[in-house]
Coordinates of C-alpha atoms in Angstrom, one line a residue:
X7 CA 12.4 -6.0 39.7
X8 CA 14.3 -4.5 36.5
X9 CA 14.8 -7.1 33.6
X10 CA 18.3 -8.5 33.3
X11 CA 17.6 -9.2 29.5
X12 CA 19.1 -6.5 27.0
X13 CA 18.1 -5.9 23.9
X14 CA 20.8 -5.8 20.6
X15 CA 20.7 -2.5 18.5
X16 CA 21.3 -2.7 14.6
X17 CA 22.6 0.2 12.4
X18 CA 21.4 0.5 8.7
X19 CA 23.2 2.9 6.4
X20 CA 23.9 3.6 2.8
X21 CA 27.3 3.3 1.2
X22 CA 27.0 5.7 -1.1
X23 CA 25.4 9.3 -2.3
X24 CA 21.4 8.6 -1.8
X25 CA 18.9 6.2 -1.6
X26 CA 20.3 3.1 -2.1
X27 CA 16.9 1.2 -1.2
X28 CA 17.7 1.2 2.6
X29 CA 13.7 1.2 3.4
X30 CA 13.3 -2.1 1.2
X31 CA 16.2 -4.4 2.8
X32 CA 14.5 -2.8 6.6
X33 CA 11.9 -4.5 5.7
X34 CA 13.3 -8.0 4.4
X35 CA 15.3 -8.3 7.5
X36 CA 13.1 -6.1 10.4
X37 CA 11.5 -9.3 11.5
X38 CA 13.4 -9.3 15.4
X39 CA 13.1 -5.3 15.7
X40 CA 11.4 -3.5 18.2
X41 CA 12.0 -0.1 17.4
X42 CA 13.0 1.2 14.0
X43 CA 15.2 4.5 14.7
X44 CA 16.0 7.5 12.5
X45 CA 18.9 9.1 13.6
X46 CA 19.7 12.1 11.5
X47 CA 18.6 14.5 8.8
X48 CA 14.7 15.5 7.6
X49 CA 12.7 15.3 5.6
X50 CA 15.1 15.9 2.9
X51 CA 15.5 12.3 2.6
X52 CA 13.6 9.8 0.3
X53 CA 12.3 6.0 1.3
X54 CA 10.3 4.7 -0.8
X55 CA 8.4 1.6 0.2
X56 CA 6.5 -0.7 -2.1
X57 CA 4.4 -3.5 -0.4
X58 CA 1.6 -5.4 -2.9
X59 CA -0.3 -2.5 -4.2
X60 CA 0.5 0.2 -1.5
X61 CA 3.3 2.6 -2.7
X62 CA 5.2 5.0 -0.2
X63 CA 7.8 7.7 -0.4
X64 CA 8.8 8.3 3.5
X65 CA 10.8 11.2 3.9
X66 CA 10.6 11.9 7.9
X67 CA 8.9 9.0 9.6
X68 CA 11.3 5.9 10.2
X69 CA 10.7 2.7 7.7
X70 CA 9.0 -0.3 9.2
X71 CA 5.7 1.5 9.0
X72 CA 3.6 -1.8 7.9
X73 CA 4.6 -3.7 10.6
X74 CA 1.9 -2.4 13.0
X75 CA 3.5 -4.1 16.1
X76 CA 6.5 -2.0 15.5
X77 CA 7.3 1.3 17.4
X78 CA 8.8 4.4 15.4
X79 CA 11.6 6.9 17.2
X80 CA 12.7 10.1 15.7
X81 CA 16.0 10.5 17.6
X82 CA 17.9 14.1 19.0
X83 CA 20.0 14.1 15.8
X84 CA 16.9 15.0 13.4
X85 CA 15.7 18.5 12.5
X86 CA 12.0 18.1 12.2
X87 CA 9.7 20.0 9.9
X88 CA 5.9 20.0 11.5
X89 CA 3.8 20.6 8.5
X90 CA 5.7 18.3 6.5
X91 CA 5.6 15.4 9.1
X92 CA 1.8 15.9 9.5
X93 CA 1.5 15.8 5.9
X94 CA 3.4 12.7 5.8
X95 CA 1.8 11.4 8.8
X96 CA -2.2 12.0 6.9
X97 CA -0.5 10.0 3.9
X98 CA 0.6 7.2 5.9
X99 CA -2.6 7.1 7.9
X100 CA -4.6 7.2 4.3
X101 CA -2.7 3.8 3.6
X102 CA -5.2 2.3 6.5
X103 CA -1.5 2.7 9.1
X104 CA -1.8 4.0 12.1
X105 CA 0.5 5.9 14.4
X106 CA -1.1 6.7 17.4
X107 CA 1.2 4.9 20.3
X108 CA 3.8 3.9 17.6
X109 CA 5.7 6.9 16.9
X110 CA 7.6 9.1 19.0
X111 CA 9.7 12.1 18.6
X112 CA 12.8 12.9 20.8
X113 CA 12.4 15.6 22.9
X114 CA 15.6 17.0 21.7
X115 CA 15.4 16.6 18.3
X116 CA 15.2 20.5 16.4
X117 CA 12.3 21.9 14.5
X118 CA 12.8 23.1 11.1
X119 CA 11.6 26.8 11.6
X120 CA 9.9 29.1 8.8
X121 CA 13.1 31.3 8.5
X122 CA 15.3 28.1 7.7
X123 CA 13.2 27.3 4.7
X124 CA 13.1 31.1 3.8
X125 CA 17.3 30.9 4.0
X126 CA 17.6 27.4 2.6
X127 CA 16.0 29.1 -0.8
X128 CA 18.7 31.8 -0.9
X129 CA 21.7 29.8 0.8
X130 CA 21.3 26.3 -0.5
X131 CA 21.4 26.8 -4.3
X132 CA 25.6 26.4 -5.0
X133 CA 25.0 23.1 -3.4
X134 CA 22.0 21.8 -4.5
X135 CA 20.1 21.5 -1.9
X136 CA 16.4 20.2 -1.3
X137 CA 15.1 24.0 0.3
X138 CA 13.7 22.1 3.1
X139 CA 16.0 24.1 5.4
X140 CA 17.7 21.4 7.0
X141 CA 21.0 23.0 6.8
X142 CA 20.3 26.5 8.1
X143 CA 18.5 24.2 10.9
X144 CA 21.6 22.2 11.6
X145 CA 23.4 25.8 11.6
X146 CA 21.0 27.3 14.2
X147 CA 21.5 24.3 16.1
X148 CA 25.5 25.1 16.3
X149 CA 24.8 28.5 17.0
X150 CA 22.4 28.3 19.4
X151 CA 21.8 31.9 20.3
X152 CA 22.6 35.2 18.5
X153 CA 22.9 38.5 21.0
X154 CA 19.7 37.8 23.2
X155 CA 17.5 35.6 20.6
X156 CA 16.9 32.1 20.7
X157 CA 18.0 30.4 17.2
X158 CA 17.5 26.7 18.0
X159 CA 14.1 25.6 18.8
X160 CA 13.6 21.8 20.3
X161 CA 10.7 19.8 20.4
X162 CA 11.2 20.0 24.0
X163 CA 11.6 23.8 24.5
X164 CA 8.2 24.3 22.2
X165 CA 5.5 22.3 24.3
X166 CA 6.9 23.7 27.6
X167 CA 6.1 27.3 26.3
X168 CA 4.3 27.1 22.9
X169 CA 4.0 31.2 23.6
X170 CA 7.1 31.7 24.2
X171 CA 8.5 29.4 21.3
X172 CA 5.5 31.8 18.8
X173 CA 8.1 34.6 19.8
X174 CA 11.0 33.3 19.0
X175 CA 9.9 31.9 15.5
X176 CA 8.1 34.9 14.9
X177 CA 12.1 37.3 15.5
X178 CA 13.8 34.5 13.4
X179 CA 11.5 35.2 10.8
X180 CA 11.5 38.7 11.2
X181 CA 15.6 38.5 11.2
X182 CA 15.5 36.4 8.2
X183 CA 13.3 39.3 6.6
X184 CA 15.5 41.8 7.4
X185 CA 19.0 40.4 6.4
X186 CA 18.3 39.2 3.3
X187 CA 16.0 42.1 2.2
X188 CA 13.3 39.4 1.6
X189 CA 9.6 41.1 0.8
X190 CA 5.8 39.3 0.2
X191 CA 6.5 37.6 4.0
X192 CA 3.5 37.5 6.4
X193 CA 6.0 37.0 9.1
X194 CA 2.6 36.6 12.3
X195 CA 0.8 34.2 9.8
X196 CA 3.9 32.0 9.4
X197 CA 4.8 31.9 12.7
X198 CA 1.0 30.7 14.0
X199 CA 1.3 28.2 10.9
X200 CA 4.3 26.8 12.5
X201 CA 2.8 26.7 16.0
X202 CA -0.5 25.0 14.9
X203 CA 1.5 22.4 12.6
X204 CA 4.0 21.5 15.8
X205 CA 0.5 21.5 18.1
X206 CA -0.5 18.4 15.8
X207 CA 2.7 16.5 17.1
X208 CA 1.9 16.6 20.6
X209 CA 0.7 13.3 20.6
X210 CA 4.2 11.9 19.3
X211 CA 6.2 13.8 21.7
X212 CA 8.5 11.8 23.9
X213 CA 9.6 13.8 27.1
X214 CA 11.8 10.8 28.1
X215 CA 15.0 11.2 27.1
X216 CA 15.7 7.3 28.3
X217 CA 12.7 5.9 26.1
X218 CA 15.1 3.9 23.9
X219 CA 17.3 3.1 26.7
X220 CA 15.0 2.2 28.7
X221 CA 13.3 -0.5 25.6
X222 CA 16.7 -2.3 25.4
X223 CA 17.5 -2.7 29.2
X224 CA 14.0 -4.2 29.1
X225 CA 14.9 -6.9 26.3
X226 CA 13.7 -5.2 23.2
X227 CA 15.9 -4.9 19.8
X228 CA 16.3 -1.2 18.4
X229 CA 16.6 -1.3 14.2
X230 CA 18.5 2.0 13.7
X231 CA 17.6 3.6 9.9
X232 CA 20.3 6.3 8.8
X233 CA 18.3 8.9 6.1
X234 CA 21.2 10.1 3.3
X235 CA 24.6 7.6 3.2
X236 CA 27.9 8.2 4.4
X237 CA 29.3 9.5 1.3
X238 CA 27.2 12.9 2.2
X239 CA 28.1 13.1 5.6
X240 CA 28.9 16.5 6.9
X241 CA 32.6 15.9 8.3
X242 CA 33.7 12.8 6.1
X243 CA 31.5 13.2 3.0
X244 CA 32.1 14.4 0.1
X245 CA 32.7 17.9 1.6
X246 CA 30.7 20.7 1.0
X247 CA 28.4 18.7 -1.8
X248 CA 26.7 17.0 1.4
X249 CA 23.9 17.3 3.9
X250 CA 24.5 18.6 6.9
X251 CA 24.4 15.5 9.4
X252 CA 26.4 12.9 10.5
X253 CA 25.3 9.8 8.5
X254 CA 28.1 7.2 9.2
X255 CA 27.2 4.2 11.4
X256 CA 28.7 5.9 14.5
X257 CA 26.1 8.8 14.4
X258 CA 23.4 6.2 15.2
X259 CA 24.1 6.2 18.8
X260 CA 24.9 9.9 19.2
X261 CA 22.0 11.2 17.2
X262 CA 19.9 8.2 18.2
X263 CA 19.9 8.3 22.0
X264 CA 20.8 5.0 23.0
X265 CA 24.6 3.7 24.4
X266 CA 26.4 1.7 22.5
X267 CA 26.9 -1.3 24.6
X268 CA 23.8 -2.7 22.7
X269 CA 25.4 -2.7 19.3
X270 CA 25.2 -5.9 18.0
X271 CA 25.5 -5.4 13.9
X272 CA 26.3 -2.6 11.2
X273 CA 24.3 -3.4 7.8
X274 CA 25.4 -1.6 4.7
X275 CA 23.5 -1.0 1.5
X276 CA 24.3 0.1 -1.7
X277 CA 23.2 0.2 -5.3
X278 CA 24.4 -2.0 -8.2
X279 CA 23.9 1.1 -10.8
X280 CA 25.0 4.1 -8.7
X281 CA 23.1 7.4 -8.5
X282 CA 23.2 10.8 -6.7
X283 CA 21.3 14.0 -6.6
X284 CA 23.1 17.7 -6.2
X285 CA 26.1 19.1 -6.9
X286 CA 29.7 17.3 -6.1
X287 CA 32.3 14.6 -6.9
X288 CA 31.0 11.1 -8.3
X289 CA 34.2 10.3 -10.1
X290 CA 32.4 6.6 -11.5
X291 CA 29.7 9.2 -13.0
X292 CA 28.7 8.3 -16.7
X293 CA 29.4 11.1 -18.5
X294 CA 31.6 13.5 -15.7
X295 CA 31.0 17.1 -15.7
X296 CA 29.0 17.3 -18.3
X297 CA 26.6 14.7 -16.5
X298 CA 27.0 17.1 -13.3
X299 CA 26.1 20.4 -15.7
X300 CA 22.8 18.6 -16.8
X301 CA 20.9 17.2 -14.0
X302 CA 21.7 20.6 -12.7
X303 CA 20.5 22.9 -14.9
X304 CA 17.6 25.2 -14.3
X305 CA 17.8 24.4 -10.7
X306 CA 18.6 20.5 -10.7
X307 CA 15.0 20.1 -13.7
X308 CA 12.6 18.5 -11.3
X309 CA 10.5 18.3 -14.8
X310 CA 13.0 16.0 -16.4
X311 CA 11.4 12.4 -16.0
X312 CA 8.1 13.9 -18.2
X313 CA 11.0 15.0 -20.5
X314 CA 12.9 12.4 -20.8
X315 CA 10.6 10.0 -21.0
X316 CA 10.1 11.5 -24.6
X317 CA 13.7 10.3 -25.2
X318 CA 14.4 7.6 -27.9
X319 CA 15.9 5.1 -25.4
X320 CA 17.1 2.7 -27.8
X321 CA 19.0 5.8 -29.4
X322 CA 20.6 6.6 -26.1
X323 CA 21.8 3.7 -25.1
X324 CA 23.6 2.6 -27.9
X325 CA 25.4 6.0 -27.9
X326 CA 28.7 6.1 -27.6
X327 CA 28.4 9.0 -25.4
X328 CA 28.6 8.2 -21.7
X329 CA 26.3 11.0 -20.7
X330 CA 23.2 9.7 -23.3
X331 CA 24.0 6.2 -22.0
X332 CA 23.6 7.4 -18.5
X333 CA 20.3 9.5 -19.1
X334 CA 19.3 5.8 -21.2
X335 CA 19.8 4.1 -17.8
X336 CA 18.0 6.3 -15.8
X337 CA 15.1 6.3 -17.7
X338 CA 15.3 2.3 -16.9
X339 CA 16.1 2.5 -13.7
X340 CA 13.1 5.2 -12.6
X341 CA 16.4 7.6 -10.9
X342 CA 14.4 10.7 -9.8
X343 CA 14.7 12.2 -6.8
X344 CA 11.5 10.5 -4.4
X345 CA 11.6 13.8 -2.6
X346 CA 12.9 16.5 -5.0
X347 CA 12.0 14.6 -8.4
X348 CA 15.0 15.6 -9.4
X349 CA 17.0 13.5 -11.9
X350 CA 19.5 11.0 -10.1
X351 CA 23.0 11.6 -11.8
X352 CA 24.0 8.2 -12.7
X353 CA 27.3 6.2 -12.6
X354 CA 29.0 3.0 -12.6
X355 CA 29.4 0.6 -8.9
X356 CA 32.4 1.9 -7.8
X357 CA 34.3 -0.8 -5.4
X358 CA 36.9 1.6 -4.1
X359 CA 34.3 3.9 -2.2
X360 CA 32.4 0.7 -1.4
X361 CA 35.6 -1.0 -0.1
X362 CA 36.4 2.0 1.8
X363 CA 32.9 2.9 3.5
X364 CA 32.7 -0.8 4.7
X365 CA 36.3 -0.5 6.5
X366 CA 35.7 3.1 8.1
X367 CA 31.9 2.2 9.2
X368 CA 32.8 -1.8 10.1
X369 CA 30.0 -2.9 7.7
X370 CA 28.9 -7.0 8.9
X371 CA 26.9 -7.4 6.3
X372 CA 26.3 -5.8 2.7
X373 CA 23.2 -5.5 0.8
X374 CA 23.1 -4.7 -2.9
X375 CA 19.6 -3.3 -4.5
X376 CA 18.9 -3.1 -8.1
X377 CA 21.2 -6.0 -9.3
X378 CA 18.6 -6.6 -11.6
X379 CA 19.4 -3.2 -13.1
X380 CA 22.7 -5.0 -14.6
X381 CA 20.7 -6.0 -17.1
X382 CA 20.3 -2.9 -18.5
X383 CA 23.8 -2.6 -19.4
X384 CA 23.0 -5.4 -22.5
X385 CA 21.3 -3.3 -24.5
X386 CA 24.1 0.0 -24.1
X387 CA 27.4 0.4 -26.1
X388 CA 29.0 -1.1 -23.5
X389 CA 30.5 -4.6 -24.0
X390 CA 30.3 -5.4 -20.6
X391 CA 29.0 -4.7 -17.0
X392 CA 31.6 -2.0 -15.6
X393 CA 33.2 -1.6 -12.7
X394 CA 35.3 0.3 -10.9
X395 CA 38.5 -0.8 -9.1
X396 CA 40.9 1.5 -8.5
X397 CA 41.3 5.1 -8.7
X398 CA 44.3 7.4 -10.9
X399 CA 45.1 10.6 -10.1
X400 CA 48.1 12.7 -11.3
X401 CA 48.9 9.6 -13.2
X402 CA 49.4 7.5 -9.8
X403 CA 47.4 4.6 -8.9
X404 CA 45.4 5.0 -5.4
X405 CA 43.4 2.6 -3.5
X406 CA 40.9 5.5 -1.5
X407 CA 38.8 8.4 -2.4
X408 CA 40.9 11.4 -1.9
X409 CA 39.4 14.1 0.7
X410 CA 39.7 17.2 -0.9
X411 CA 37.2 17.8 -3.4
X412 CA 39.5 19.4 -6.4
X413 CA 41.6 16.5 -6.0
X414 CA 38.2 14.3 -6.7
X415 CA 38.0 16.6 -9.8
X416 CA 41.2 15.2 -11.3
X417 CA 40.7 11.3 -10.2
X418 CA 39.7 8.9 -12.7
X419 CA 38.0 5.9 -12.9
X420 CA 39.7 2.7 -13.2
X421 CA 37.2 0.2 -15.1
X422 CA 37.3 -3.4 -15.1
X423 CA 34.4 -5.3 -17.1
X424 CA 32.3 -8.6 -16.4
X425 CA 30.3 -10.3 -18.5
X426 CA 27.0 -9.3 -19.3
X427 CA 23.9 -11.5 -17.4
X428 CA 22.7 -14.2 -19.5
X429 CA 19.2 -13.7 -18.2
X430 CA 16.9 -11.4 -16.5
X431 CA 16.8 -11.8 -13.0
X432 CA 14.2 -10.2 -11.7
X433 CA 11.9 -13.4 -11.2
X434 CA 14.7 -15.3 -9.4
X435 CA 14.4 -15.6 -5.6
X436 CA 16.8 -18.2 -4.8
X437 CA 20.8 -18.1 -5.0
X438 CA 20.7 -20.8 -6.9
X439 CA 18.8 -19.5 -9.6
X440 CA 20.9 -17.0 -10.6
X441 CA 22.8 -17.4 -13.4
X442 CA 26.8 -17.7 -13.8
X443 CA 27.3 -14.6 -14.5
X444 CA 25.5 -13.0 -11.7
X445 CA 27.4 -15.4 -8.9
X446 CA 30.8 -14.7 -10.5
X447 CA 29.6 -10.7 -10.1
X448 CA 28.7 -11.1 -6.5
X449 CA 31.9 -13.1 -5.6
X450 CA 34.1 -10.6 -7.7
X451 CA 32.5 -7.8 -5.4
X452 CA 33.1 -9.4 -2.4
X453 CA 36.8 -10.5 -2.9
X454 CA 37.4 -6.8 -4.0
X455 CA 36.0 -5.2 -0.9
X456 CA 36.1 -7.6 1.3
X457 CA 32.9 -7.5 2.7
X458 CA 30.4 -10.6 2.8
X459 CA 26.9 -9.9 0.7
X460 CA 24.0 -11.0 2.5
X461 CA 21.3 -10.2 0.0
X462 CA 20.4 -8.4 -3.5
X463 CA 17.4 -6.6 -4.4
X464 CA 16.5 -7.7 -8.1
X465 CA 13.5 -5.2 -8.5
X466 CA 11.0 -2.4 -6.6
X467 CA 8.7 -5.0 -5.0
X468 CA 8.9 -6.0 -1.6
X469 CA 9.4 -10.0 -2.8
X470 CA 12.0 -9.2 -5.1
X471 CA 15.1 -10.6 -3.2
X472 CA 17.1 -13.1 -3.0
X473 CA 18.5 -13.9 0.3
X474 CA 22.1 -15.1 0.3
X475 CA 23.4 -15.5 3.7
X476 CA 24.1 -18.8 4.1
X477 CA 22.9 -20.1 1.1
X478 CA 25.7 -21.1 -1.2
X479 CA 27.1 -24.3 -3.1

């Protein structure tokens, strides 16, 4: 007799431009989860995980990865590279984790083949993209055939006919080649490459397109994890500086194969000192353009940290240039790229875009990471922690981030500032315990963006939290 229990589903996603520590608050709060769910992009994204002395940067495989009575789903709406996710996989399994029976792969998700890494080298660079190919694999998935060949390749389509699947990867390839005029290929020792790296997911594979379904009509809770944040979605983003996925909390259910009568809760997080990597509008960025031109430069300088770590920080964060101040507060806040290592562009918490990715993605619940990071702004020029609350552009006051990205080029920053934190905060784990100045910061955020905050992360470590639901005076 079929269960009458149903299970809830939960989305998690980013409010801003990258990793906003959305793998750290999974696992504070993962504790009634069955599943954990990505739902979209590859393994361009970057999750780092820090539990005691085990360290983790996750870039394809869904958080909640030491929780060994949790299972792992890589939904339809991912592009999937094989030898990165066995790579990934041998890391995880190195940690003493083990996958076998936990993780699962849709059938329909895409593969990332050879010739959209090969295209993502010539194609991405205006953009900044990570040349992982997830956007010519996003475009081959819209595309879906060209004359008589087969551009799309599913995980599906591949272990029904790994023969035939050799053949098409081996004419993409050959396409690619030709087109582009690109030489030093071995386009028949790529192509078996590919197929023996996708051979070593068979065991993941999930023919079922009802697996998820068919966990929360049995009772059990699905945790879906969205990779990059909404501000880089591919429709409402920050348009064309973005990936090339739906990220916003809707997505979940289309690119995460489950219905939506089992939503229960959307979770947002976002970071106290803001950050991004690639090209495009942050309009609260410390130092503008010229903050933009620099983390870009020689192909977005994923040498940078070993340079700037030769930086005199003291030097740089007294400046009264915005852009040293923001290369000061990198340095302290570790910003580099966990996948491309490049240098985070940094910029100020920005409560318009906040205010407004709560509202259009029904956020219940905020969570804020590297509140401890406030700190920092003590020893700049600054005299006091700054935020953003309200936009001006052509000398007019607005309320929301304007679409158009030329218009995003002319909006400025308005800047309100709040006291500086008496103390550091990073040992504190109760509400309680934080000081004045730190309350007052959280309750000017929330009256501003009318959102509730649940929870602030006030360092790397998995312990470093202090839970806030519920618990105020």
């Amino acid at each position: 007799m079929e269960s009458t229990k149903q299970g809830k589903s939960r989305v998690l996603i980013g409010l801003q431009y990258g990793d906003e520590g959305k793998a750290r608050v999974l696992d504070k709060i993962i504790d009634d989860a069955d599943v954990v769910a990505r739902f979209n992009g590859g393994a361009n994204a970057g999750h780092t995980l820090v539990v005691g002395n085990k360290s983790i940067a996750l870039h394809m495989i869904p958080s909640g990865i030491f929780h060994p009575e949790i299972k792992l789903y890589v939904g339809s709406g991912c592009v999937v590279n094989p030898e990165k996710t066995n790579k990934e996989i041998e890391e995880i399994e190195d940690l003493g984790i083990s996958l076998s029976r936990r993780l699962y792969f849709a059938a329909n998700a895409s593969l990332v083949q050879p010739h959209h890494i090969l295209l993502d080298g010539i194609l991405g660079k205006g953009i900044g993209t990570t040349n992982n190919g997830i956007g010519p694999a996003y475009a081959d998935k819209a595309l879906r055939i060209e004359g008589k060949r087969i551009k799309n390749l599913r995980v599906a389509d591949f272990f029904a006919n790994p023969t035939l699947a050799y053949s098409i990867v081996k004419e993409n390839i050959e396409q690619a080649i030709e087109s582009y005029s690109i030489s030093g290929i071995n386009t028949a020792k790529l192509a078996t490459k590919f197929v023996e790296e996708t051979k070593g997911l068979e065991q993941y594979y999930c023919p079922n397109p009802l697996f998820l379904e068919n966990m929360a009509m049995s009772g059990k809770n699905v945790f879906f994890e969205g990779a990059q944040s909404v501000m880089l979605d591919v429709v409402t983003g920050t348009v064309p500086y973005v990936t090339s996925s739906r990220t916003i909390a809707a997505a979940a259910y289309t690119g995460g194969d489950l219905s939506m009568k089992y939503h229960s809760q959307t979770i947002g997080v976002a970071k106290a000192i803001m950050s991004r990597v690639g090209n495009g509008p942050f309009i609260s960025e410390f130092g503008g353009r010229r903050s933009e031109d620099y983390c870009a430069m020689d192909g977005g300088n994923n040498y940078k940290r070993e340079v700037e770590s030769n930086y005199d920080l003291e030097k740089l964060l007294k400046s009264e240039d915005l852009l040293e101040v923001g290369i000061g507060l990198r340095i302290l806040g570790n910003e580099y790229g966990a996948t491309t290592k490049r240098p985070r562009r940094i910029g100020m918490l920005d409560l318009v875009m906040l205010r407004q990715n709560c509202l259009l993605n029904s956020v219940d619940a905020l969570y804020i990471n590297k509140f401890d990071c406030l700190n920092d702004y003590k020893r700049t020029s600054l005299p006091g922690i700054p935020i953003v609350t309200a936009y001006r552009l052509n000398g007019k006051i607005i309320d929301y981030m304007p679409v158009a990205t030329e218009d995003c080029s002319r909006t400025e920053p308005v800047v309100e500032y709040l006291p500086h934190l008496s103390q550091d905060i990073s040992n504190v784990r109760n509400y309680n315990d934080l000081p004045i100045e730190a309350k007052d910061a959280i309750a000017f955020i929330e009256n501003k963006i009318g959102t509730k905050i649940y929870g602030i992360g006030v360092g790397p470590e998995r312990e470093q939290f202090v839970n806030i639901g519920g618990n105020k005076e």
